[in-house]
PDB file of C-alpha atoms in Angstrom:
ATOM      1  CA  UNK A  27       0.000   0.000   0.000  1.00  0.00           C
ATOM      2  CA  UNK A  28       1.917   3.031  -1.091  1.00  0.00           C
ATOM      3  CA  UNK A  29       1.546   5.821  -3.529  1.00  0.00           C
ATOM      4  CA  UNK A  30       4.976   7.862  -4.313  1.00  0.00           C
ATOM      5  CA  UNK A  31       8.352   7.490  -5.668  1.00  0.00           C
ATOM      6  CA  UNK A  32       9.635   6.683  -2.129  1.00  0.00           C
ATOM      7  CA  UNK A  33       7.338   3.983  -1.886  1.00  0.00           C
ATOM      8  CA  UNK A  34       8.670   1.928  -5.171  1.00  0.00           C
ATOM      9  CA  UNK A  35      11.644   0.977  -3.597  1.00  0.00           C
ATOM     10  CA  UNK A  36      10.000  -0.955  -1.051  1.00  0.00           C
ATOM     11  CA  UNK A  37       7.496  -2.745  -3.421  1.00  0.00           C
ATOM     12  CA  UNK A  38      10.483  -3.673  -5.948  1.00  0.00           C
ATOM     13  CA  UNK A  39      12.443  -5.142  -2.622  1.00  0.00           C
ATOM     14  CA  UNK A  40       9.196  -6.900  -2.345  1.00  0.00           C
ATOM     15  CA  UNK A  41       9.549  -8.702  -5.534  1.00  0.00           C
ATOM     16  CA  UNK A  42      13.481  -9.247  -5.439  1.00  0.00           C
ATOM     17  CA  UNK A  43      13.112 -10.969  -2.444  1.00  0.00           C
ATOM     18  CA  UNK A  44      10.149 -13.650  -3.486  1.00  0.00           C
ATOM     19  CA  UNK A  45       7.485 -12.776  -1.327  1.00  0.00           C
ATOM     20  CA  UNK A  46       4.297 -12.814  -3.457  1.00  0.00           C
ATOM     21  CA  UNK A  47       2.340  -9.446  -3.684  1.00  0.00           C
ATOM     22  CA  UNK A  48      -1.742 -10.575  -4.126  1.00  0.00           C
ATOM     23  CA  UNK A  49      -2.294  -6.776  -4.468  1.00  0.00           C
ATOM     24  CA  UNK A  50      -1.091  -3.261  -4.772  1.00  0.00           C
ATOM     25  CA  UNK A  51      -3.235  -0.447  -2.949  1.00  0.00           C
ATOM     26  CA  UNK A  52      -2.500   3.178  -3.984  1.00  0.00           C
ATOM     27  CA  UNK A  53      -4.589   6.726  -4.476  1.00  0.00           C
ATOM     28  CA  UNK A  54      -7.120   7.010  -6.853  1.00  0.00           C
ATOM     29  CA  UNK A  55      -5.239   8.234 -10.310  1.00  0.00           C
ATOM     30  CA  UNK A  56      -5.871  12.432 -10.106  1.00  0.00           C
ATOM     31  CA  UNK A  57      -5.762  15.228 -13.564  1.00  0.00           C
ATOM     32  CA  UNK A  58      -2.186  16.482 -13.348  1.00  0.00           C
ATOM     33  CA  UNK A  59      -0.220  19.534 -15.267  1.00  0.00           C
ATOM     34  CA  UNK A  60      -1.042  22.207 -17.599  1.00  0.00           C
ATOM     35  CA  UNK A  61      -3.700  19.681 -19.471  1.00  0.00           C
ATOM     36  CA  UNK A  62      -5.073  18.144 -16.887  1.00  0.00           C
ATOM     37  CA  UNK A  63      -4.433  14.654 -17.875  1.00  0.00           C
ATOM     38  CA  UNK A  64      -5.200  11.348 -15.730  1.00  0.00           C
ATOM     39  CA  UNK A  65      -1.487  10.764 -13.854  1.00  0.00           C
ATOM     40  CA  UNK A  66      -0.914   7.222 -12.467  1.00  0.00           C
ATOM     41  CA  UNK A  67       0.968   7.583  -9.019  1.00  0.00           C
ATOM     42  CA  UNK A  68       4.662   5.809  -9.345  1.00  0.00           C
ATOM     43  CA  UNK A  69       3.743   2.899  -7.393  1.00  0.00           C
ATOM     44  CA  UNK A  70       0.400   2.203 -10.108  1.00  0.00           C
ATOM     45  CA  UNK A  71       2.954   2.471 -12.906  1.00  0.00           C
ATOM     46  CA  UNK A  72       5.546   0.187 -11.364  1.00  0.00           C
ATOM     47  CA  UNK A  73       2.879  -2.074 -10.849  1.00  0.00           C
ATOM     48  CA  UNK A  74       1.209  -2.292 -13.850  1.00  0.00           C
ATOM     49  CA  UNK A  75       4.996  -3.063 -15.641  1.00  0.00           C
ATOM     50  CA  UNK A  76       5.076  -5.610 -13.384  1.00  0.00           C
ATOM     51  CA  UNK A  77       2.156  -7.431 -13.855  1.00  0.00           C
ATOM     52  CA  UNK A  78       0.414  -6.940 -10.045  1.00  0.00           C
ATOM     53  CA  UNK A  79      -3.365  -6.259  -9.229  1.00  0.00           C
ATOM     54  CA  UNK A  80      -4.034  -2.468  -8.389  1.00  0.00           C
ATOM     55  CA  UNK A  81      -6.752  -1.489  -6.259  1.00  0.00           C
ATOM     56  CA  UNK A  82      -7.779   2.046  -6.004  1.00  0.00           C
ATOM     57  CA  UNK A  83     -10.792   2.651  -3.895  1.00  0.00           C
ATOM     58  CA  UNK A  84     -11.969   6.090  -3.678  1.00  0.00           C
ATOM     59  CA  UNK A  85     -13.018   4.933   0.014  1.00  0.00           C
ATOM     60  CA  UNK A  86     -11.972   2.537   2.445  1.00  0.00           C
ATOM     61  CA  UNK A  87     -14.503   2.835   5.748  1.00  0.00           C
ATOM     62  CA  UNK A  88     -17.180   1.276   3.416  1.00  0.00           C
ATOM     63  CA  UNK A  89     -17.627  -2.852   3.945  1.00  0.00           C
ATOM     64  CA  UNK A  90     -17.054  -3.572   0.550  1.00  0.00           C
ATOM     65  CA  UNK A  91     -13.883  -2.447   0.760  1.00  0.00           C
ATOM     66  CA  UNK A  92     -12.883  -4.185   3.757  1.00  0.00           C
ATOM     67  CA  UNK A  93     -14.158  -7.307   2.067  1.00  0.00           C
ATOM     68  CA  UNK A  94     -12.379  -6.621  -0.873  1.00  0.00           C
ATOM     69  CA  UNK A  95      -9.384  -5.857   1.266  1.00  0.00           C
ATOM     70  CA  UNK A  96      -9.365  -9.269   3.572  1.00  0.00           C
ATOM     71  CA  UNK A  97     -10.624 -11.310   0.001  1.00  0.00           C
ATOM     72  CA  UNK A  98      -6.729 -11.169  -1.171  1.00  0.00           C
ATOM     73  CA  UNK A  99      -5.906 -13.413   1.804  1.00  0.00           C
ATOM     74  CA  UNK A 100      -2.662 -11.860   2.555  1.00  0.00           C
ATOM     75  CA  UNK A 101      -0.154 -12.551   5.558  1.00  0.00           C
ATOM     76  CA  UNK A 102       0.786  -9.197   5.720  1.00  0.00           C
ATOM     77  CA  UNK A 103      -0.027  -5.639   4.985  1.00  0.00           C
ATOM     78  CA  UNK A 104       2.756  -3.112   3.982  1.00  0.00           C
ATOM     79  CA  UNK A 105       2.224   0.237   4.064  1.00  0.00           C
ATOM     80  CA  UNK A 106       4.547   2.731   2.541  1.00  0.00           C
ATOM     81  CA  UNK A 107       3.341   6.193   2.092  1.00  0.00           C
ATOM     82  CA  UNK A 108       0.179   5.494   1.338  1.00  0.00           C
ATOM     83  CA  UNK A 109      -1.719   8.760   1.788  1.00  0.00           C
ATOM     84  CA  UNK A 110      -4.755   7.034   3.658  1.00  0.00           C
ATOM     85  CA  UNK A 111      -5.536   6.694   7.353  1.00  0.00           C
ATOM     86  CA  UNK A 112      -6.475   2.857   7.268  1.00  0.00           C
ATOM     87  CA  UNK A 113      -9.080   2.117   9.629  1.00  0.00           C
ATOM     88  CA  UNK A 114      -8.873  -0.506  12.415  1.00  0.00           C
ATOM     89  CA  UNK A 115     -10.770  -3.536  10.873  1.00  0.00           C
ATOM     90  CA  UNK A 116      -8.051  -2.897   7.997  1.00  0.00           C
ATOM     91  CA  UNK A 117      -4.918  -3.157  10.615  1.00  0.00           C
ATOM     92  CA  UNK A 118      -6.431  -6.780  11.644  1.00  0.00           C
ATOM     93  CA  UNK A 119      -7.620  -8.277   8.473  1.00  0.00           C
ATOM     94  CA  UNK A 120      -4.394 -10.434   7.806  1.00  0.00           C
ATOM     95  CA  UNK A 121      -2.370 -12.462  10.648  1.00  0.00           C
ATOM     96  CA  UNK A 122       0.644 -10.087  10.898  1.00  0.00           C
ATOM     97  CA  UNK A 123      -1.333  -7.491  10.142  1.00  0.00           C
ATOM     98  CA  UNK A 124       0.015  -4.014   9.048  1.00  0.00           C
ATOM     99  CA  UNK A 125       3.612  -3.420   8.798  1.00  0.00           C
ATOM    100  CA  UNK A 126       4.321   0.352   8.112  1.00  0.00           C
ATOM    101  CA  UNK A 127       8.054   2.055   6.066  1.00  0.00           C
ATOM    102  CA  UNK A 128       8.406   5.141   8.189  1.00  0.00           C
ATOM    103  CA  UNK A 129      10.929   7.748   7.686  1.00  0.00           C
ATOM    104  CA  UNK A 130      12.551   9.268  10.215  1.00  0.00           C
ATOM    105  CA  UNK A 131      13.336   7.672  13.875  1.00  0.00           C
ATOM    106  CA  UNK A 132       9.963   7.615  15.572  1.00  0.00           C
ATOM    107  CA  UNK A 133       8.267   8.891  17.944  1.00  0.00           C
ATOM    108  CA  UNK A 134      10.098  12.185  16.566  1.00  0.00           C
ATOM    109  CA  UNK A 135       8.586  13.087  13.070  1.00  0.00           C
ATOM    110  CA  UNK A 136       5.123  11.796  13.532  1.00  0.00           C
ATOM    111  CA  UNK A 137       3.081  12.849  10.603  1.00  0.00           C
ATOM    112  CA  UNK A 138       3.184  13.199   6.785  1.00  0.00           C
ATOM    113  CA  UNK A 139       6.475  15.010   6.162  1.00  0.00           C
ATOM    114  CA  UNK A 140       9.146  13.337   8.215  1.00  0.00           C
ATOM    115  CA  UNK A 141      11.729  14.251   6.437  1.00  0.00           C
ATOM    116  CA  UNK A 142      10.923  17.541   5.565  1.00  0.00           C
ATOM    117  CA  UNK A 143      10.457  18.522   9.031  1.00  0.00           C
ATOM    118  CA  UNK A 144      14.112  17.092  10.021  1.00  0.00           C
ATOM    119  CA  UNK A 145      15.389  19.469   7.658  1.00  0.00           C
ATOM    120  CA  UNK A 146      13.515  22.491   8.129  1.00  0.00           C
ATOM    121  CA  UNK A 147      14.438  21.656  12.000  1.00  0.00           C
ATOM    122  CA  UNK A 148      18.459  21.971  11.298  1.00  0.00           C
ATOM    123  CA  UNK A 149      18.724  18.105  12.335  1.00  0.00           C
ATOM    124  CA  UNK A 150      21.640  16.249  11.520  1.00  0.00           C
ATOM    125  CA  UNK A 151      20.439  12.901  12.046  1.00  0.00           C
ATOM    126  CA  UNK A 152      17.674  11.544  10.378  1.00  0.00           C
ATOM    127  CA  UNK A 153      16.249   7.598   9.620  1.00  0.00           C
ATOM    128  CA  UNK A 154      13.662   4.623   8.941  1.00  0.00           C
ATOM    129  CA  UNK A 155      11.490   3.000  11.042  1.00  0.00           C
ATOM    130  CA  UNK A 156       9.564  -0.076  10.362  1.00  0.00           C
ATOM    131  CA  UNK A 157       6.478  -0.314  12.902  1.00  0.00           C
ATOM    132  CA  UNK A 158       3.027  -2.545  13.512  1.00  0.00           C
ATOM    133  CA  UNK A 159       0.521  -0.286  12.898  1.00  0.00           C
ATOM    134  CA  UNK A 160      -1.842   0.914  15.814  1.00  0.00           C
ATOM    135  CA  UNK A 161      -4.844   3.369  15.046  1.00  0.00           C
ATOM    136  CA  UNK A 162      -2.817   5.839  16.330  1.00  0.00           C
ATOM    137  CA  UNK A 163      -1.133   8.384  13.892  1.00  0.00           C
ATOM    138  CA  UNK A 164       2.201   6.611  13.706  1.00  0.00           C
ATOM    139  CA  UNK A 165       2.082   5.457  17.285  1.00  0.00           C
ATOM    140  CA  UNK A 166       2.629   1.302  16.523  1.00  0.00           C
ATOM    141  CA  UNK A 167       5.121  -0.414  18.331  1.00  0.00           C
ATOM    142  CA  UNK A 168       8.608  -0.241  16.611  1.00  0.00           C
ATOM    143  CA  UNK A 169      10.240  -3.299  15.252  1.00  0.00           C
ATOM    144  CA  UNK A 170      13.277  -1.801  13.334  1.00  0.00           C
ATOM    145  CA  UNK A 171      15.708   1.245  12.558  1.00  0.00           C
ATOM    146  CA  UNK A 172      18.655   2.541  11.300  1.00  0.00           C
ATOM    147  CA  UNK A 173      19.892   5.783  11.552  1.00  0.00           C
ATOM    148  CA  UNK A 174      21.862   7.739   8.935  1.00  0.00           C
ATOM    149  CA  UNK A 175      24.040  11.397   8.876  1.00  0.00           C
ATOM    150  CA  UNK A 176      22.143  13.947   7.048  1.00  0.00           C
ATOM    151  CA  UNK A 177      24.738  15.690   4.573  1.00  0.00           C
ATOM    152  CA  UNK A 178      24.978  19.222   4.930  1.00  0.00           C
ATOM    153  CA  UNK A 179      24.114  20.225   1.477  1.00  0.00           C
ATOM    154  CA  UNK A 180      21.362  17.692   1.514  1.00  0.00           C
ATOM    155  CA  UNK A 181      17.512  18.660   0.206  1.00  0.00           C
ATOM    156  CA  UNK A 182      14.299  17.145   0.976  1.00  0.00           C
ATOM    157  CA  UNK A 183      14.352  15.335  -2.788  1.00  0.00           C
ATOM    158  CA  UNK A 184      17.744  13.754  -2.496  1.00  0.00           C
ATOM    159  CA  UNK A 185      17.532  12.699   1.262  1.00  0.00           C
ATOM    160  CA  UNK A 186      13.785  11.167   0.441  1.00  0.00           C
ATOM    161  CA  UNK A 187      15.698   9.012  -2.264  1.00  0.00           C
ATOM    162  CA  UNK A 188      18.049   8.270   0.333  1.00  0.00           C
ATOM    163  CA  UNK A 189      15.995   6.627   2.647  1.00  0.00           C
ATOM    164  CA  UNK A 190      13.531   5.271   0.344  1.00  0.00           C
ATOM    165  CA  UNK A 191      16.469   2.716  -0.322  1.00  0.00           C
ATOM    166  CA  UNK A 192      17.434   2.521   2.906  1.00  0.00           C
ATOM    167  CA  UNK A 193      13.493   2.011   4.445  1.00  0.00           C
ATOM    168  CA  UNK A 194      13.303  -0.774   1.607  1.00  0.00           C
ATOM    169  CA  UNK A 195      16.683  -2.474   2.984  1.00  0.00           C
ATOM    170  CA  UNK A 196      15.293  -2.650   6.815  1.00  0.00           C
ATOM    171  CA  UNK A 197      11.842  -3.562   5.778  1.00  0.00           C
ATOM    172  CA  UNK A 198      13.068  -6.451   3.981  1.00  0.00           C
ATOM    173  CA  UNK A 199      15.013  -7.179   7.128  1.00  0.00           C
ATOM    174  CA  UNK A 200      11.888  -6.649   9.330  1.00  0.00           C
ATOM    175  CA  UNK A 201       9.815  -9.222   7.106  1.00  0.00           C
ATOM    176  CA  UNK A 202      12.755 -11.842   7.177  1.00  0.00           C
ATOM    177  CA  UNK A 203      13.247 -11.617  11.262  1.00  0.00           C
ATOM    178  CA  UNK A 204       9.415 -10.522  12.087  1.00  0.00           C
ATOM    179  CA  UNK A 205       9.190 -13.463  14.235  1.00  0.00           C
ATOM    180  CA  UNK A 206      11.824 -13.246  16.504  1.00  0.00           C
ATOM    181  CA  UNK A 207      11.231  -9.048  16.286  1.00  0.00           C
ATOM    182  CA  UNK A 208      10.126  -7.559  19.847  1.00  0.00           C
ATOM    183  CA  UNK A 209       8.203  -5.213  19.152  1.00  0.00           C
ATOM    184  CA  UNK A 210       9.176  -1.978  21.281  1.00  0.00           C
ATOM    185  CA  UNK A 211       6.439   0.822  22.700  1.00  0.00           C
ATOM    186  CA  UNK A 212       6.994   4.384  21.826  1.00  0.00           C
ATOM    187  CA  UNK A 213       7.412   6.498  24.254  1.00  0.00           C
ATOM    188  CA  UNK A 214       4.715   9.490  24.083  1.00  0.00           C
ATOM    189  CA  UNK A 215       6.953  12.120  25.397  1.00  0.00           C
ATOM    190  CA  UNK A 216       9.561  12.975  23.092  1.00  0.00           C
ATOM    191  CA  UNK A 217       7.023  12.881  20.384  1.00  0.00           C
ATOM    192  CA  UNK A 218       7.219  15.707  17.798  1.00  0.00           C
ATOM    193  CA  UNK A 219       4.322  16.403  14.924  1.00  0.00           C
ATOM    194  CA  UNK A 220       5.265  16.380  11.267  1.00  0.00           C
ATOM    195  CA  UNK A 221       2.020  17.957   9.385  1.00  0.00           C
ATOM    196  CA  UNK A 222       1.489  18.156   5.877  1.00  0.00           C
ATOM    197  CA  UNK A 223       3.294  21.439   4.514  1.00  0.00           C
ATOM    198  CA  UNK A 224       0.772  24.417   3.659  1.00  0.00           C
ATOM    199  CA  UNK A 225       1.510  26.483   1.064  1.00  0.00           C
ATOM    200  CA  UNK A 226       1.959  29.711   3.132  1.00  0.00           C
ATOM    201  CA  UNK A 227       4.440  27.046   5.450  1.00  0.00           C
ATOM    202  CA  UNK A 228       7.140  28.592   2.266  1.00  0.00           C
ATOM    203  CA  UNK A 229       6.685  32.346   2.408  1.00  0.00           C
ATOM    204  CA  UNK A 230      10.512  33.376   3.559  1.00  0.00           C
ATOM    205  CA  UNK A 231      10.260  35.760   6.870  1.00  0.00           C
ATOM    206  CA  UNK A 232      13.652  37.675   5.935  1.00  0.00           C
ATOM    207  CA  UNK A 233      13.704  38.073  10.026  1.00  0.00           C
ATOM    208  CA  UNK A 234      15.054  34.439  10.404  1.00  0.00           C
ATOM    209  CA  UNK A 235      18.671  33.877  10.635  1.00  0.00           C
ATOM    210  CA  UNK A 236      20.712  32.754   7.129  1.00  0.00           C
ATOM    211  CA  UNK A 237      20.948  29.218   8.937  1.00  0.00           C
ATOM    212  CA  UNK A 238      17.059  28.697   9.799  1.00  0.00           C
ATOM    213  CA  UNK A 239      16.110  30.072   5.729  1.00  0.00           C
ATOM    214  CA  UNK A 240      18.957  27.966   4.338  1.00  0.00           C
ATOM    215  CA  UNK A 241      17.129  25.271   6.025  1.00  0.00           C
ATOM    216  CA  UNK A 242      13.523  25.538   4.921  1.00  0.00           C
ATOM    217  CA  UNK A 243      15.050  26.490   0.852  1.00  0.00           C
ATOM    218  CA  UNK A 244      16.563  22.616   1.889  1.00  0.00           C
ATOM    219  CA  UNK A 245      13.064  21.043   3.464  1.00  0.00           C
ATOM    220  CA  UNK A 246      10.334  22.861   1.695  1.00  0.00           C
ATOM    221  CA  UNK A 247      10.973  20.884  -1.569  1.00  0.00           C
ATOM    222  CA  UNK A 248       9.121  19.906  -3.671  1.00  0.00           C
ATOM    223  CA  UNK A 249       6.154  21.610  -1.797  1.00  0.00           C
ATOM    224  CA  UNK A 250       5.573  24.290  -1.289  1.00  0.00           C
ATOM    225  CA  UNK A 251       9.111  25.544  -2.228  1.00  0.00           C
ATOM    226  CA  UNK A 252      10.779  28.667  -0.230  1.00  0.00           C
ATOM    227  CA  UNK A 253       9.514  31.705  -1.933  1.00  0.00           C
ATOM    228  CA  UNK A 254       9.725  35.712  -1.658  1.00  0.00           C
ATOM    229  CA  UNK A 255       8.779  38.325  -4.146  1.00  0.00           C
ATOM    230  CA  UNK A 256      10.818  41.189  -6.086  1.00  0.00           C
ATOM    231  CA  UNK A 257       9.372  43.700  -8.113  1.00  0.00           C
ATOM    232  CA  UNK A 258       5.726  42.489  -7.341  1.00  0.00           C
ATOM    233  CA  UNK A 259       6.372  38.706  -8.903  1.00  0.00           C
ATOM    234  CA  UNK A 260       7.445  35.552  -7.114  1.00  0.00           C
ATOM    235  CA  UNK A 261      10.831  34.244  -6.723  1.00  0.00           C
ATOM    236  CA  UNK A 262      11.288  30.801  -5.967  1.00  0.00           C
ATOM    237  CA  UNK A 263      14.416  29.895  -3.892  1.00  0.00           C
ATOM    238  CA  UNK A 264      16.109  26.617  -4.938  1.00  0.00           C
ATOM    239  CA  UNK A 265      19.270  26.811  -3.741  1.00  0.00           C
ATOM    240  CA  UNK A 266      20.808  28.487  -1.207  1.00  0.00           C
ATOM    241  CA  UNK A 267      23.845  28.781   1.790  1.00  0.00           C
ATOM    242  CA  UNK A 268      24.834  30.598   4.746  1.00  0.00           C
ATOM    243  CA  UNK A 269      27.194  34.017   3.850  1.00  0.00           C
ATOM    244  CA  UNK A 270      29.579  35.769   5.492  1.00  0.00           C
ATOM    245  CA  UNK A 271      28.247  38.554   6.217  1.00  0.00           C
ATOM    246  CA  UNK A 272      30.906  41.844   5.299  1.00  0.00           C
ATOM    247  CA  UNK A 273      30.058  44.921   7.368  1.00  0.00           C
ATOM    248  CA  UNK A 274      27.360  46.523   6.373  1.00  0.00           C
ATOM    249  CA  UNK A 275      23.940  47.941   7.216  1.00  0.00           C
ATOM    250  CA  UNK A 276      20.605  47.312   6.156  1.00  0.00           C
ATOM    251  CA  UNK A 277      17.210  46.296   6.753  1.00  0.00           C
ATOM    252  CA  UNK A 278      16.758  41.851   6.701  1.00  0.00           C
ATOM    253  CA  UNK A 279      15.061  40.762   2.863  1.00  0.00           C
ATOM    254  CA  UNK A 280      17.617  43.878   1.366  1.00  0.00           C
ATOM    255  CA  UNK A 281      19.798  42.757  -1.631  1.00  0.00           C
ATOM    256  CA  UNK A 282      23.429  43.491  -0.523  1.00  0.00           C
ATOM    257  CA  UNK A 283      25.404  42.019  -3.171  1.00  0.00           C
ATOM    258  CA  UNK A 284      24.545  41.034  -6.978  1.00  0.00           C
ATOM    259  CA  UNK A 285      27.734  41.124  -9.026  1.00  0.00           C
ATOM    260  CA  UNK A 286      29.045  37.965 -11.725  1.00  0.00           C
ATOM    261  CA  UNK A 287      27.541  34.763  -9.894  1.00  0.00           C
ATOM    262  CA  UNK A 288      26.874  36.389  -6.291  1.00  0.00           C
ATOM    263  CA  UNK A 289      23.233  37.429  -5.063  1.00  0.00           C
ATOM    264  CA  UNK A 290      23.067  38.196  -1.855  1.00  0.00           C
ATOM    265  CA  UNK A 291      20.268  38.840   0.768  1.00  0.00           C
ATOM    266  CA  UNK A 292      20.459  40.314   4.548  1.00  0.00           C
ATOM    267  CA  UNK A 293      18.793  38.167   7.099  1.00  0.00           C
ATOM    268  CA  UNK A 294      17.633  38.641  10.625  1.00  0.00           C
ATOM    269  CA  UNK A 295      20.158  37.657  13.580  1.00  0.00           C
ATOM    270  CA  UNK A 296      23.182  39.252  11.674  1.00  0.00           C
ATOM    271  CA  UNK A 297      23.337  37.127   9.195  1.00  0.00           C
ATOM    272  CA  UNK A 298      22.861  36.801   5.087  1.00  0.00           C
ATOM    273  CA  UNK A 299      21.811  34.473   2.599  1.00  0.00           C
ATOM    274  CA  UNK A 300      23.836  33.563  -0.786  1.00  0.00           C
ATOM    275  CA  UNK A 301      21.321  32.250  -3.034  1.00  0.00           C
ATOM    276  CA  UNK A 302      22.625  30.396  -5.760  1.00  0.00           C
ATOM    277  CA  UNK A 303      19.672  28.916  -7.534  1.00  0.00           C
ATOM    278  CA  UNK A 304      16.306  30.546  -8.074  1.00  0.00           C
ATOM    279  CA  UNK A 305      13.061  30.815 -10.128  1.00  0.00           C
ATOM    280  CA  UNK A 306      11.510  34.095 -11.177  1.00  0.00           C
ATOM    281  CA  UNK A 307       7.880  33.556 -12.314  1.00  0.00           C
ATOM    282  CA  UNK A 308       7.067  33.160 -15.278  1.00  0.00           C
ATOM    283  CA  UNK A 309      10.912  32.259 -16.061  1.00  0.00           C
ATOM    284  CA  UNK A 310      12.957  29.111 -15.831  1.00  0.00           C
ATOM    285  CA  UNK A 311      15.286  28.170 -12.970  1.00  0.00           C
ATOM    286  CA  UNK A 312      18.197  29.592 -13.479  1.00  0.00           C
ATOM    287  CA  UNK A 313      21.784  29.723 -11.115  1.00  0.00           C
ATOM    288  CA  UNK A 314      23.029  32.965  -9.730  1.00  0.00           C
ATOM    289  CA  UNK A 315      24.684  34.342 -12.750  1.00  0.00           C
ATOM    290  CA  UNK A 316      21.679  33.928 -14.352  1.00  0.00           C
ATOM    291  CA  UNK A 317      19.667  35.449 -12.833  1.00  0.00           C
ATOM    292  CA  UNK A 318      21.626  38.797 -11.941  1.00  0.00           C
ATOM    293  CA  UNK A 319      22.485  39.120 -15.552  1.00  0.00           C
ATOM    294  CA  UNK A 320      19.313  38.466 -16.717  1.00  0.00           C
ATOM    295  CA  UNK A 321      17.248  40.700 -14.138  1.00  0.00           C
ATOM    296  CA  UNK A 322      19.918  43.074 -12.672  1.00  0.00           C
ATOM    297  CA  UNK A 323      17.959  42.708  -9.167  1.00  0.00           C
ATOM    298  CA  UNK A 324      19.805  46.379  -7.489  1.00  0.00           C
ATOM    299  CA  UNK A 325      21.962  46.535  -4.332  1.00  0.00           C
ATOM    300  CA  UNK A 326      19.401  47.849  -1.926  1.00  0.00           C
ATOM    301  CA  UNK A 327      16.060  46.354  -3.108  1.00  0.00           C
ATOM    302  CA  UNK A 328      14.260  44.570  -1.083  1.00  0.00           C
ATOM    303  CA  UNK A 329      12.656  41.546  -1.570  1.00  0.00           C
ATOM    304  CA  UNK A 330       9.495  40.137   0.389  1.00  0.00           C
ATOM    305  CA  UNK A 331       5.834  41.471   0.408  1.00  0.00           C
TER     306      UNK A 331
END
């Protein structure tokens, strides 16, 4: 049961190591792009290459889709990224019941954007969890994790690839040792939240340090992006790092240097921003140089609302 990219990896370790998928459960296919068009989700298309039954119910607290649902006769349910809160009769249908890819090191990162979260947060450490599901939002006992370093110049895409491959390697491992697997309570306290991202979540406030904006250009990708506005239009930050900041004064959001390939921004706390990738609307993404030849953004506007 999964929907994304990050949940192919998983379904493809699946396969490679013989265990016999009776059925693939992922989000109803949605219009997508300038057209509109029907998009299958990754996990449909990798299916459908590979032969497996795809289910797609547009709801699953109806009977008929829990009888469809415990009809496969499965062992196990494994959920990776599946979109869905699945309701209790669901996480008891088959004998093990519902195994769930997490990632990040639970109970911290509860919620639907673990590892955007861990980046926006400045955290250096991030990881995979494999849990048996509870009706509790990511509250199931936890069989297996590894940790890993996040790198330093590490976005939300890249480290999501990461650990996709890395979830699929300890799930396979949690399916292989499940029985002799204690299963370990979470402990409530140290829990933090990890909501869906909002589009206003990637408005910059110019007020934050270089470090804390550097952080959500890194976690607020691919949604809802880190954005700001010159000259009345958005500006889409892609890339960025912390700069050292020469003296100067100025007000935090104020363009202090935009010469060859450097553009950069005052922040709050002291600090500045050298943004190295960026997106003016209605343009293409373009690097630094780019962008200040193309524009010629001036030393002393200032960029936000």
């Amino acid at each position: 049961m999964g929907t994304p990219h990050a949940a192919v990896a998983s379904l493809d370790r699946l396969m490679l190591d013989g265990h016999e998928v009776v059925g693939v459960y992922t989000q109803p296919d949605k219009p997508s792009g300038r057209g509109n068009k029907i998009a299958f989700s990754p996990v449909k298309r990798f299916a459908i290459d590979h032969e497996l039954s795809v289910l797609q119910p547009s709801k699953i607290k109806t009977s008929e889709a829990l009888a469809e649902f415990t009809a496969l006769g499965a062992e196990v349910a494994v959920v990776v990224a599946y979109g869905r809160i699945l309701p209790e009769t669901f996480l008891k249908a088959f004998p093990m019941g519902a195994i769930n890819l997490h990632f990040s090191l639970l109970p911290k990162y509860r919620g639907a954007a673990p590892v955007n979260w861990a980046l926006v947060h400045g955290d250096q450490r991030t990881g995979v969890t494999t849990m048996q599901m509870d009706a509790g939002l990511d509250t199931g006992a936890i069989l297996m994790q590894q940790e890993t370093v996040i790198g330093d110049d590490e976005y939300a895409i890249e480290l999501m690839q990461r650990l996709s491959s890395l979830g699929a390697e300890v799930l396979s491992e949690t399916l292989t040792n499940y029985k002799s697997i204690i299963p370990r309570k979470q402990d409530d306290a140290p829990a933090t939240p990890a909501p869906i991202m909002k589009k206003e979540d990637g408005l910059i406030d110019w007020n934050l340090s270089s470090r804390d904006i550097s952080n959500r250009v890194r976690g607020f990708q691919p949604f809802p992006t880190s954005f700001t506005f010159l000259h009345g239009k958005k500006l889409t930050i892609w890339r960025s790092n912390v700069a050292e900041l020469p003296p100067t004064l100025g007000s935090p959001g104020e363009i202090i240097e935009a010469v060859k390939d450097r553009f950069v921004v005052l922040c709050g706390e002291d600090s500045a921003l050298e943004i190295t990738e960026l997106q003016l609307e209605g343009k293409r993404r373009v690097n630094a140089r780019d962008f200040v030849n193309g524009v010629r953004p001036g030393v002393g506007e200032l960029l936000g609302n």
